[in-house]
mmCIF file of C-alpha atoms in Angstrom:
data_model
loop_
_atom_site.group_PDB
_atom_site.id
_atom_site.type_symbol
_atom_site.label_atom_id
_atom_site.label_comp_id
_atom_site.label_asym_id
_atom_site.label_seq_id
_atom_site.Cartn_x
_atom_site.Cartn_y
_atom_site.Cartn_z
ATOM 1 C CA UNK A 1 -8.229 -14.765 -9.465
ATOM 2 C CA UNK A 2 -10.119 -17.144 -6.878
ATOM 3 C CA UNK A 3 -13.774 -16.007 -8.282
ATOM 4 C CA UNK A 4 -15.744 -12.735 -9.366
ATOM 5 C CA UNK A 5 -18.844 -11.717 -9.755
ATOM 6 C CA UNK A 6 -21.115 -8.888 -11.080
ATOM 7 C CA UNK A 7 -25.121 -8.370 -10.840
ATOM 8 C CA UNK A 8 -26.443 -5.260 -12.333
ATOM 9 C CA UNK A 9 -29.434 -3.816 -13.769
ATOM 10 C CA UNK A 10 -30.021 -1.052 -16.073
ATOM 11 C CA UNK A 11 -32.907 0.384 -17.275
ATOM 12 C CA UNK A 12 -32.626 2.515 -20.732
ATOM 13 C CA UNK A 13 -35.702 3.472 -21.991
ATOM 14 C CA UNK A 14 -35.903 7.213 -20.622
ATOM 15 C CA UNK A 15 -36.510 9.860 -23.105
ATOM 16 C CA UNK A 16 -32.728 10.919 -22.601
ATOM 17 C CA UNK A 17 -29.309 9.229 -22.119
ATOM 18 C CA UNK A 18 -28.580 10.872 -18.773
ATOM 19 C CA UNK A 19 -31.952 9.545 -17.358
ATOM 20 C CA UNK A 20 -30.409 6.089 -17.640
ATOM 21 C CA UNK A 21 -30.498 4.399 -14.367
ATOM 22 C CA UNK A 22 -27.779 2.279 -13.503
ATOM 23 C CA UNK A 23 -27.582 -0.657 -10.533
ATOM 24 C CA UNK A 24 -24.264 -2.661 -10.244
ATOM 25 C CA UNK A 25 -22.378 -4.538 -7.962
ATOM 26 C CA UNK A 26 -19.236 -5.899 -8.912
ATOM 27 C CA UNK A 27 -17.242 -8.744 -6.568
ATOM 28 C CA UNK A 28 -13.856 -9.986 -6.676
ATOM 29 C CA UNK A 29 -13.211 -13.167 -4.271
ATOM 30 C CA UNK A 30 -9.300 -12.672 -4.484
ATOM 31 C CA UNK A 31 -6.517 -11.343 -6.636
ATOM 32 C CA UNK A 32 -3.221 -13.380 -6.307
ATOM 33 C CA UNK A 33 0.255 -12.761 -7.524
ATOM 34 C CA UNK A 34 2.999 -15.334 -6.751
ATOM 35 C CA UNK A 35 6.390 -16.243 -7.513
ATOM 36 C CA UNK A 36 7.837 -20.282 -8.160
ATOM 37 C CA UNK A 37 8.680 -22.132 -4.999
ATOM 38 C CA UNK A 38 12.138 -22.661 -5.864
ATOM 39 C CA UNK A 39 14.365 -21.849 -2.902
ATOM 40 C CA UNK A 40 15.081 -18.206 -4.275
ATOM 41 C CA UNK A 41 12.891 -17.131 -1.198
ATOM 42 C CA UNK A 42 11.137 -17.801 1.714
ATOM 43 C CA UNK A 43 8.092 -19.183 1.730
ATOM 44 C CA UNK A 44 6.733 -16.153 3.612
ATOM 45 C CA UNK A 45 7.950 -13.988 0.479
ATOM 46 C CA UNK A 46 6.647 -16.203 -2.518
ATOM 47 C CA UNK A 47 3.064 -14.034 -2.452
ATOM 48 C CA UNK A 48 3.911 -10.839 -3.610
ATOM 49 C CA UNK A 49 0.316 -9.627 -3.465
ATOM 50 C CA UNK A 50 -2.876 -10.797 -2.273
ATOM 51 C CA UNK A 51 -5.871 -10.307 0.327
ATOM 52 C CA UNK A 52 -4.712 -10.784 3.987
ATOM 53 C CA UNK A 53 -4.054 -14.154 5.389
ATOM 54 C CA UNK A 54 -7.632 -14.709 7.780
ATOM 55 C CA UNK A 55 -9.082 -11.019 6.826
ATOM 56 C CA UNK A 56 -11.798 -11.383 4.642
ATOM 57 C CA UNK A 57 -13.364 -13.717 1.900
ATOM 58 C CA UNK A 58 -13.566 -10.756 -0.742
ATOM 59 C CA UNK A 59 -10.714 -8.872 -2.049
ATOM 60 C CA UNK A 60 -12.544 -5.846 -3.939
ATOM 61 C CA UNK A 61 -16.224 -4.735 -3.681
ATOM 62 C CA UNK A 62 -17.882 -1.888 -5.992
ATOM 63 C CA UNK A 63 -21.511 -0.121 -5.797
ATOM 64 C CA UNK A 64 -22.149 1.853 -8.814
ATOM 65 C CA UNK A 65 -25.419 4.023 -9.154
ATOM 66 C CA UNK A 66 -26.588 5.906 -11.557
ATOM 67 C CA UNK A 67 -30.270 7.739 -12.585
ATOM 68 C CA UNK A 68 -32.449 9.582 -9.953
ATOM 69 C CA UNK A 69 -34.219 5.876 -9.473
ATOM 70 C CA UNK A 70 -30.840 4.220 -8.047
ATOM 71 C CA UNK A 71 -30.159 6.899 -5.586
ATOM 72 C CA UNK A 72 -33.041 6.752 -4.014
ATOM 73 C CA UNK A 73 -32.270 4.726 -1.253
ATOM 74 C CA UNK A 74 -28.493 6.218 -1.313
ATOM 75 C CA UNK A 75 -27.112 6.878 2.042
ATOM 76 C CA UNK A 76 -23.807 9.465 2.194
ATOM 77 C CA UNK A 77 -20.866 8.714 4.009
ATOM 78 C CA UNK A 78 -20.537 11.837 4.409
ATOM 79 C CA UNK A 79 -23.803 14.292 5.596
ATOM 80 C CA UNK A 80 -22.347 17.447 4.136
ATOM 81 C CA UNK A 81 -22.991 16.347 0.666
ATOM 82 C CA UNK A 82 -26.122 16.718 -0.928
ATOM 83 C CA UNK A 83 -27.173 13.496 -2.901
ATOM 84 C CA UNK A 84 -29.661 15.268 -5.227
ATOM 85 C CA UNK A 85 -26.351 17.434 -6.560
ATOM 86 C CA UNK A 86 -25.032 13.507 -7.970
ATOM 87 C CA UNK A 87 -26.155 11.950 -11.553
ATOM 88 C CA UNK A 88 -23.940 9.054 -10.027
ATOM 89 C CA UNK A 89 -22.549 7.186 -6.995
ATOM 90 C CA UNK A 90 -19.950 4.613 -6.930
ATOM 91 C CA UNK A 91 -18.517 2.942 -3.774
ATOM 92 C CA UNK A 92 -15.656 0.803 -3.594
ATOM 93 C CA UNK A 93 -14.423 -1.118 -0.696
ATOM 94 C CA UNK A 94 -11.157 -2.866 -0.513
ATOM 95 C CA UNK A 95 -9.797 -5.592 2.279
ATOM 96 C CA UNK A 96 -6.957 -5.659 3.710
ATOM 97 C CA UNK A 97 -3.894 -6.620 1.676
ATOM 98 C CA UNK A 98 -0.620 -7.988 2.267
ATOM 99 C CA UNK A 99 2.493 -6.641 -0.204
ATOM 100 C CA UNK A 100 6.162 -8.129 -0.363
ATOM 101 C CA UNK A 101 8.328 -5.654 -1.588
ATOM 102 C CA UNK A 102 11.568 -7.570 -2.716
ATOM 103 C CA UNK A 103 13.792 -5.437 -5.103
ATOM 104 C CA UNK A 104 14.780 -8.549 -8.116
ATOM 105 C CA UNK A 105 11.071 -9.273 -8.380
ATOM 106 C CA UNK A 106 9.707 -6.076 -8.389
ATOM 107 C CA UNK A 107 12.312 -5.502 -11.609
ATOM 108 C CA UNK A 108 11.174 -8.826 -13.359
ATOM 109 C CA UNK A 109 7.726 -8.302 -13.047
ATOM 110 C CA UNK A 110 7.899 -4.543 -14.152
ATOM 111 C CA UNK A 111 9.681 -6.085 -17.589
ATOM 112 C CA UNK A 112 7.024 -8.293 -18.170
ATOM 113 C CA UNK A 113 4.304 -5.607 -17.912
ATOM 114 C CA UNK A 114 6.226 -3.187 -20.600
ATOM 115 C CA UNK A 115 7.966 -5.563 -23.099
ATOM 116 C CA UNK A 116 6.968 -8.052 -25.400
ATOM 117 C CA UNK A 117 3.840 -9.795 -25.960
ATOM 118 C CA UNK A 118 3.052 -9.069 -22.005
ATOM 119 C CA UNK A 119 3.801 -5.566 -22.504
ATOM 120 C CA UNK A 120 2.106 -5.229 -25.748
ATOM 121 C CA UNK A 121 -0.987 -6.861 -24.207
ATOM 122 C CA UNK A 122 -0.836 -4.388 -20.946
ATOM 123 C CA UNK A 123 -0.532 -1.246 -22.902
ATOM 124 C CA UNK A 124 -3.610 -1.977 -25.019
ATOM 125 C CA UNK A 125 -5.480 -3.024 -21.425
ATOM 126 C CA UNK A 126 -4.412 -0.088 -19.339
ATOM 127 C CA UNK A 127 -5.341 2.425 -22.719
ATOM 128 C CA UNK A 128 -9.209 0.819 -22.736
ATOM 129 C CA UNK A 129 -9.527 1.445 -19.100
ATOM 130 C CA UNK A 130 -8.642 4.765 -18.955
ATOM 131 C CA UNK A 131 -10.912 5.562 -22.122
ATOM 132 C CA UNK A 132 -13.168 3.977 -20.052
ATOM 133 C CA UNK A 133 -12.831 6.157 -17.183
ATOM 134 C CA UNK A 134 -12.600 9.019 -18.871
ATOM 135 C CA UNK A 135 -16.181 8.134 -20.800
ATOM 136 C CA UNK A 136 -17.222 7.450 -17.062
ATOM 137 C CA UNK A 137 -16.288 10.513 -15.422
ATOM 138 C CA UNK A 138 -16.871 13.063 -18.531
ATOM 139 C CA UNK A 139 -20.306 15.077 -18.322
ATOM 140 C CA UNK A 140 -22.707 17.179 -20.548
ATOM 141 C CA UNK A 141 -24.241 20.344 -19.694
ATOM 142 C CA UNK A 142 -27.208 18.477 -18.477
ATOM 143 C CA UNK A 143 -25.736 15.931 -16.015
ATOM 144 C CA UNK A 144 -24.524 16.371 -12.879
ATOM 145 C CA UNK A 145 -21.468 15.836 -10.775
ATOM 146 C CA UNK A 146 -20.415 12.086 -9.683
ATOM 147 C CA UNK A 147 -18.970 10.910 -6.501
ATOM 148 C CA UNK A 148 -16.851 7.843 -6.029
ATOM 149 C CA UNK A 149 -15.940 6.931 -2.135
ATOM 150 C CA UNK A 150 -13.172 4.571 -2.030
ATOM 151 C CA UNK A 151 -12.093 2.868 1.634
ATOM 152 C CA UNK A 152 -9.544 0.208 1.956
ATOM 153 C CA UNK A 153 -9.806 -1.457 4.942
ATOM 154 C CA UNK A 154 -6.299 -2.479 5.710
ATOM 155 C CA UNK A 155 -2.644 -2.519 3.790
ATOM 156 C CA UNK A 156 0.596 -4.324 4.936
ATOM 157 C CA UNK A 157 4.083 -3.664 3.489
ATOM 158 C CA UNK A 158 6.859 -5.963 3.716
ATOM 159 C CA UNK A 159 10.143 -4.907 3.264
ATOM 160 C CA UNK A 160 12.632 -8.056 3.581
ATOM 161 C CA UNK A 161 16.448 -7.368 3.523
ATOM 162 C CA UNK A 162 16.696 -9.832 1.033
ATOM 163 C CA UNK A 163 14.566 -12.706 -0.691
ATOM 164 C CA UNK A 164 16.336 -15.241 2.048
ATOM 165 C CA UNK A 165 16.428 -13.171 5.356
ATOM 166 C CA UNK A 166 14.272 -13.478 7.969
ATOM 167 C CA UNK A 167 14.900 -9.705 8.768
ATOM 168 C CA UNK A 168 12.300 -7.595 7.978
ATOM 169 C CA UNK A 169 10.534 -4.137 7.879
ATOM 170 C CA UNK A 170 6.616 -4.065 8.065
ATOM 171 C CA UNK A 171 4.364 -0.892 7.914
ATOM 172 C CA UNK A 172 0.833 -1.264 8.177
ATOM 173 C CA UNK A 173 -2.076 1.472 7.846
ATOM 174 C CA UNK A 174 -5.547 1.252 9.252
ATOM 175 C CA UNK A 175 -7.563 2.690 6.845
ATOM 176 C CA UNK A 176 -7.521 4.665 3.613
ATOM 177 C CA UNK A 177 -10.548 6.996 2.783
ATOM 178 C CA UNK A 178 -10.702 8.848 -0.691
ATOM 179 C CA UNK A 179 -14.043 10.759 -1.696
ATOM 180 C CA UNK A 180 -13.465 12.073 -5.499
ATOM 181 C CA UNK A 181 -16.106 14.537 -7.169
ATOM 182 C CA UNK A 182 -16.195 14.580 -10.935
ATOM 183 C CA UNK A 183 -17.497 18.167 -11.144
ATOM 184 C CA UNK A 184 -20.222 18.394 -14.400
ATOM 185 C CA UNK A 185 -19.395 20.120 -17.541
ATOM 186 C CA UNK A 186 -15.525 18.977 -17.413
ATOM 187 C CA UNK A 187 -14.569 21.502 -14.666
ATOM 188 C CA UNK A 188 -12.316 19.253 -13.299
ATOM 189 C CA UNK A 189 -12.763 17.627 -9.944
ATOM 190 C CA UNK A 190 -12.115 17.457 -6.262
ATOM 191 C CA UNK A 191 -10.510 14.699 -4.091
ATOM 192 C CA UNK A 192 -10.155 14.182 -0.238
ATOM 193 C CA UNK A 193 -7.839 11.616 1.025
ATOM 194 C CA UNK A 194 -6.952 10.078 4.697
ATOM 195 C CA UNK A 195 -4.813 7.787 5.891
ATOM 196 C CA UNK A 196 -5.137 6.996 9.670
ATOM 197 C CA UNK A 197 -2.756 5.027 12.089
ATOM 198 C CA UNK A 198 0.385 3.780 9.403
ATOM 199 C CA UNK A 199 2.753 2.735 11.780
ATOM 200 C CA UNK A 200 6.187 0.862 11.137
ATOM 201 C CA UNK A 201 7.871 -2.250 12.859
ATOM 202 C CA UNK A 202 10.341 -5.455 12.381
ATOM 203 C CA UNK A 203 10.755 -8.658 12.830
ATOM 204 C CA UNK A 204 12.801 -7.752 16.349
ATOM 205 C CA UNK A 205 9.792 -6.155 17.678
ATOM 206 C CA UNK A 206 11.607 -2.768 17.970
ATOM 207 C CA UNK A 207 10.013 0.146 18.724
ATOM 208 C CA UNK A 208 10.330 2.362 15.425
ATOM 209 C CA UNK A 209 7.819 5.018 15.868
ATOM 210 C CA UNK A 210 6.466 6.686 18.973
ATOM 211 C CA UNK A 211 2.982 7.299 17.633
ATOM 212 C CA UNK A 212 0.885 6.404 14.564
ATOM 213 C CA UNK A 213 1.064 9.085 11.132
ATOM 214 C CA UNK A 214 -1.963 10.346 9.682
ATOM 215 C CA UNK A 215 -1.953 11.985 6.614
ATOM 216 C CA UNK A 216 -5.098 14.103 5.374
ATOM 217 C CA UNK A 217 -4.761 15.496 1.725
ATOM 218 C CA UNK A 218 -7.023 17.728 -0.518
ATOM 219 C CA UNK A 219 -7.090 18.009 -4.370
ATOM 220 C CA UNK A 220 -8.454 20.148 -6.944
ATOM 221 C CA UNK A 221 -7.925 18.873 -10.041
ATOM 222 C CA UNK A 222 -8.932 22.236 -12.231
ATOM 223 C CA UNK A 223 -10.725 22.366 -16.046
ATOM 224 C CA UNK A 224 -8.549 21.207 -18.888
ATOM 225 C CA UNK A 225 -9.765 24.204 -20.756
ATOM 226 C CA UNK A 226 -8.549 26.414 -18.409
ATOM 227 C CA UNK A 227 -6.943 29.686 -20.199
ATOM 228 C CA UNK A 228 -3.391 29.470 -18.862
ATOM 229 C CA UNK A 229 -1.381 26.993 -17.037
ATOM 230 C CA UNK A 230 -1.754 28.708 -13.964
ATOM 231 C CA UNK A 231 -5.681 28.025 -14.502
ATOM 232 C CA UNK A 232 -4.934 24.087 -15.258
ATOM 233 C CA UNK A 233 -2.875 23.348 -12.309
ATOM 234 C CA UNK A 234 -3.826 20.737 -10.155
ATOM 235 C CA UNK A 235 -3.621 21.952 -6.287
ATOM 236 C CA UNK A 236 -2.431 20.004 -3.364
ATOM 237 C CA UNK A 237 -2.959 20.634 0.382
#
Protein backbone atom coordinates (compact mmCIF):
# COMPACT_ATOMS: atom_id res chain seq x y z
CA UNK A 1 0.00 0.00 0.00
CA UNK A 2 1.89 3.28 -1.26
CA UNK A 3 0.01 5.60 1.51
CA UNK A 4 -3.59 6.19 3.06
CA UNK A 5 -5.25 8.52 4.69
CA UNK A 6 -8.48 9.34 6.63
CA UNK A 7 -9.85 12.84 8.15
CA UNK A 8 -13.15 12.71 9.79
CA UNK A 9 -15.19 14.38 12.27
CA UNK A 10 -17.99 13.31 14.35
CA UNK A 11 -20.00 15.00 16.57
CA UNK A 12 -21.98 12.78 19.35
CA UNK A 13 -23.56 14.70 21.75
CA UNK A 14 -27.27 14.76 20.29
CA UNK A 15 -29.96 13.65 22.54
CA UNK A 16 -30.19 10.38 20.32
CA UNK A 17 -27.82 7.95 18.53
CA UNK A 18 -29.30 8.50 15.08
CA UNK A 19 -28.74 12.34 15.42
CA UNK A 20 -25.03 11.54 15.29
CA UNK A 21 -23.43 13.43 12.56
CA UNK A 22 -20.79 11.87 10.77
CA UNK A 23 -17.91 13.61 8.29
CA UNK A 24 -15.25 11.24 6.74
CA UNK A 25 -13.03 11.00 4.03
CA UNK A 26 -11.02 8.10 3.61
CA UNK A 27 -7.84 7.98 0.88
CA UNK A 28 -5.90 5.22 -0.42
CA UNK A 29 -2.68 6.37 -2.57
CA UNK A 30 -2.33 2.77 -4.15
CA UNK A 31 -3.01 -0.88 -3.58
CA UNK A 32 -0.31 -3.21 -5.16
CA UNK A 33 -0.16 -6.90 -5.66
CA UNK A 34 2.93 -8.44 -7.34
CA UNK A 35 4.55 -11.56 -8.08
CA UNK A 36 8.81 -12.32 -7.79
CA UNK A 37 10.77 -11.27 -10.83
CA UNK A 38 12.03 -14.56 -11.54
CA UNK A 39 11.69 -15.33 -15.24
CA UNK A 40 8.30 -17.28 -14.65
CA UNK A 41 6.74 -14.20 -16.52
CA UNK A 42 6.99 -11.23 -18.28
CA UNK A 43 7.69 -8.30 -16.83
CA UNK A 44 4.42 -6.86 -18.17
CA UNK A 45 2.60 -9.75 -16.10
CA UNK A 46 4.52 -9.54 -12.66
CA UNK A 47 1.63 -6.81 -11.32
CA UNK A 48 -1.30 -8.70 -10.94
CA UNK A 49 -3.25 -5.74 -9.59
CA UNK A 50 -2.81 -2.19 -9.13
CA UNK A 51 -3.95 1.49 -10.17
CA UNK A 52 -3.28 2.23 -13.91
CA UNK A 53 0.14 2.95 -15.16
CA UNK A 54 -0.11 7.25 -15.66
CA UNK A 55 -4.01 7.36 -14.49
CA UNK A 56 -4.22 8.81 -11.30
CA UNK A 57 -2.24 9.39 -7.96
CA UNK A 58 -5.15 7.80 -5.77
CA UNK A 59 -6.37 4.36 -6.03
CA UNK A 60 -9.69 4.50 -3.80
CA UNK A 61 -11.57 7.61 -2.50
CA UNK A 62 -14.68 7.45 0.05
CA UNK A 63 -17.19 10.35 1.33
CA UNK A 64 -19.22 9.16 4.13
CA UNK A 65 -22.03 11.43 5.69
CA UNK A 66 -24.10 11.00 8.19
CA UNK A 67 -26.67 13.38 10.58
CA UNK A 68 -28.96 16.10 9.03
CA UNK A 69 -25.72 18.59 9.71
CA UNK A 70 -23.40 16.61 7.09
CA UNK A 71 -25.90 16.60 4.35
CA UNK A 72 -26.39 19.85 4.24
CA UNK A 73 -24.27 20.82 1.61
CA UNK A 74 -24.92 17.22 -0.14
CA UNK A 75 -25.30 17.40 -3.80
CA UNK A 76 -27.13 14.08 -5.62
CA UNK A 77 -25.78 12.49 -8.48
CA UNK A 78 -28.77 11.77 -9.26
CA UNK A 79 -31.87 14.67 -9.08
CA UNK A 80 -34.63 12.12 -8.70
CA UNK A 81 -33.66 11.34 -5.22
CA UNK A 82 -34.67 13.27 -2.45
CA UNK A 83 -31.73 13.93 0.06
CA UNK A 84 -33.97 14.70 3.08
CA UNK A 85 -35.36 10.79 2.62
CA UNK A 86 -31.23 9.77 3.64
CA UNK A 87 -29.91 9.44 7.47
CA UNK A 88 -26.62 8.76 5.38
CA UNK A 89 -24.53 9.29 2.22
CA UNK A 90 -21.46 7.56 1.23
CA UNK A 91 -19.56 8.06 -2.07
CA UNK A 92 -16.86 6.07 -3.31
CA UNK A 93 -14.75 6.68 -6.28
CA UNK A 94 -12.34 4.26 -7.73
CA UNK A 95 -9.42 4.87 -10.59
CA UNK A 96 -8.76 3.05 -13.12
CA UNK A 97 -7.15 -0.34 -12.57
CA UNK A 98 -5.11 -2.66 -14.43
CA UNK A 99 -5.74 -6.75 -13.72
CA UNK A 100 -3.50 -9.72 -15.07
CA UNK A 101 -5.44 -12.65 -15.16
CA UNK A 102 -2.86 -15.60 -15.42
CA UNK A 103 -4.44 -19.03 -14.46
CA UNK A 104 -1.16 -20.64 -11.93
CA UNK A 105 -1.24 -17.39 -9.99
CA UNK A 106 -4.66 -16.83 -9.66
CA UNK A 107 -4.63 -20.67 -7.99
CA UNK A 108 -1.61 -19.81 -5.63
CA UNK A 109 -2.86 -16.77 -4.43
CA UNK A 110 -6.48 -18.16 -3.85
CA UNK A 111 -4.56 -20.96 -1.44
CA UNK A 112 -2.96 -18.47 0.45
CA UNK A 113 -6.17 -16.52 1.19
CA UNK A 114 -8.10 -19.88 2.53
CA UNK A 115 -5.38 -22.05 4.19
CA UNK A 116 -3.13 -21.73 6.91
CA UNK A 117 -2.10 -18.92 8.94
CA UNK A 118 -3.02 -16.59 5.70
CA UNK A 119 -6.27 -18.16 5.51
CA UNK A 120 -6.93 -18.21 9.12
CA UNK A 121 -6.01 -14.50 9.26
CA UNK A 122 -8.43 -13.65 6.07
CA UNK A 123 -11.41 -15.41 7.40
CA UNK A 124 -11.34 -13.54 10.72
CA UNK A 125 -10.75 -10.09 8.43
CA UNK A 126 -13.41 -10.65 5.84
CA UNK A 127 -16.03 -11.86 9.05
CA UNK A 128 -15.29 -8.18 10.92
CA UNK A 129 -16.01 -6.39 7.76
CA UNK A 130 -19.06 -7.74 6.95
CA UNK A 131 -20.30 -7.35 10.71
CA UNK A 132 -19.25 -4.14 10.00
CA UNK A 133 -21.34 -3.57 7.10
CA UNK A 134 -24.07 -5.09 8.25
CA UNK A 135 -23.95 -2.67 11.64
CA UNK A 136 -23.54 0.06 8.82
CA UNK A 137 -26.35 -0.62 6.68
CA UNK A 138 -28.94 -2.01 9.49
CA UNK A 139 -31.64 0.68 10.64
CA UNK A 140 -34.18 1.35 13.51
CA UNK A 141 -37.61 2.46 13.15
CA UNK A 142 -36.44 5.95 13.54
CA UNK A 143 -33.66 6.28 10.91
CA UNK A 144 -33.86 6.55 7.54
CA UNK A 145 -32.71 4.95 4.36
CA UNK A 146 -28.83 5.26 3.24
CA UNK A 147 -27.41 5.66 -0.13
CA UNK A 148 -23.96 4.63 -1.22
CA UNK A 149 -22.92 5.77 -5.02
CA UNK A 150 -20.02 3.87 -6.14
CA UNK A 151 -18.17 4.92 -9.73
CA UNK A 152 -15.03 3.37 -10.92
CA UNK A 153 -13.49 5.27 -13.32
CA UNK A 154 -11.75 2.76 -15.47
CA UNK A 155 -10.91 -1.28 -15.37
CA UNK A 156 -8.46 -3.23 -17.67
CA UNK A 157 -8.34 -7.05 -17.98
CA UNK A 158 -5.51 -8.91 -19.21
CA UNK A 159 -5.83 -12.18 -20.35
CA UNK A 160 -2.22 -13.59 -21.46
CA UNK A 161 -2.08 -17.08 -23.16
CA UNK A 162 0.41 -17.93 -20.83
CA UNK A 163 2.78 -16.29 -18.10
CA UNK A 164 5.60 -16.10 -21.11
CA UNK A 165 3.57 -15.10 -24.28
CA UNK A 166 3.38 -11.98 -25.63
CA UNK A 167 -0.18 -12.90 -26.95
CA UNK A 168 -2.79 -11.41 -25.28
CA UNK A 169 -6.55 -10.59 -24.71
CA UNK A 170 -7.46 -7.11 -23.15
CA UNK A 171 -11.04 -5.84 -22.30
CA UNK A 172 -11.43 -2.57 -20.93
CA UNK A 173 -14.73 -0.73 -19.59
CA UNK A 174 -15.27 2.97 -19.29
CA UNK A 175 -17.08 3.36 -16.37
CA UNK A 176 -18.97 1.48 -13.68
CA UNK A 177 -21.88 3.29 -11.80
CA UNK A 178 -23.69 1.49 -8.80
CA UNK A 179 -26.26 3.57 -6.59
CA UNK A 180 -27.38 1.10 -3.57
CA UNK A 181 -30.33 2.16 -1.12
CA UNK A 182 -30.35 0.53 2.27
CA UNK A 183 -34.13 0.87 2.72
CA UNK A 184 -34.90 1.73 6.82
CA UNK A 185 -36.38 -0.75 9.10
CA UNK A 186 -34.44 -3.84 7.37
CA UNK A 187 -36.73 -3.92 4.28
CA UNK A 188 -34.06 -4.83 2.26
CA UNK A 189 -32.60 -2.61 -0.40
CA UNK A 190 -32.34 -1.48 -3.95
CA UNK A 191 -29.32 -1.36 -6.36
CA UNK A 192 -28.78 0.17 -9.91
CA UNK A 193 -25.80 -0.77 -11.84
CA UNK A 194 -24.14 0.41 -15.37
CA UNK A 195 -21.46 -0.46 -17.19
CA UNK A 196 -20.80 1.68 -20.35
CA UNK A 197 -18.39 1.08 -23.39
CA UNK A 198 -16.47 -2.62 -22.27
CA UNK A 199 -14.97 -3.40 -25.35
CA UNK A 200 -12.40 -6.32 -26.13
CA UNK A 201 -9.01 -6.40 -28.14
CA UNK A 202 -5.35 -8.14 -28.53
CA UNK A 203 -2.14 -7.67 -28.83
CA UNK A 204 -2.62 -8.04 -32.96
CA UNK A 205 -4.84 -5.13 -32.95
CA UNK A 206 -7.76 -7.24 -34.31
CA UNK A 207 -10.96 -6.09 -34.53
CA UNK A 208 -13.02 -8.28 -31.92
CA UNK A 209 -16.16 -6.42 -31.44
CA UNK A 210 -18.11 -4.16 -33.76
CA UNK A 211 -19.44 -1.86 -31.07
CA UNK A 212 -18.98 -1.24 -27.33
CA UNK A 213 -21.52 -3.47 -24.58
CA UNK A 214 -23.39 -1.73 -22.05
CA UNK A 215 -24.95 -3.45 -19.46
CA UNK A 216 -27.68 -1.68 -17.15
CA UNK A 217 -28.93 -3.89 -14.16
CA UNK A 218 -31.57 -3.37 -11.36
CA UNK A 219 -31.82 -5.11 -7.91
CA UNK A 220 -34.18 -5.50 -5.20
CA UNK A 221 -32.78 -7.11 -2.56
CA UNK A 222 -36.26 -7.88 -0.45
CA UNK A 223 -36.73 -8.06 3.73
CA UNK A 224 -35.10 -11.01 5.41
CA UNK A 225 -38.27 -11.38 7.35
CA UNK A 226 -40.20 -11.82 4.53
CA UNK A 227 -43.03 -14.66 5.13
CA UNK A 228 -42.07 -17.11 2.38
CA UNK A 229 -39.24 -17.55 0.08
CA UNK A 230 -41.03 -16.18 -2.65
CA UNK A 231 -41.20 -12.87 -0.37
CA UNK A 232 -37.18 -13.09 0.32
CA UNK A 233 -36.05 -13.40 -3.16
CA UNK A 234 -33.73 -11.09 -4.43
CA UNK A 235 -34.91 -9.76 -8.08
CA UNK A 236 -32.78 -9.10 -11.05
CA UNK A 237 -33.55 -7.07 -14.21
Amino acid sequence: MADAKLDAAIDDLKAKPTDQSIDATFIVGDIKMETSATGRALDEYTTIIGLASGQSTSLLTVKYEQGDDALKSRVLKDDDLDKSSFSAVADMTISPIRFVYIQAQILTLTEYVTEGVLGALFAQVASSAAAAAIEMAQTTEEDKDKLFQIRATGLDIILPQTARSKDFFSIKADDLDVQYIALANDQGGKAKCYVSDVMMACNRNLQMLVDPIRISIDVFISAIEGETEEDRAIKVD
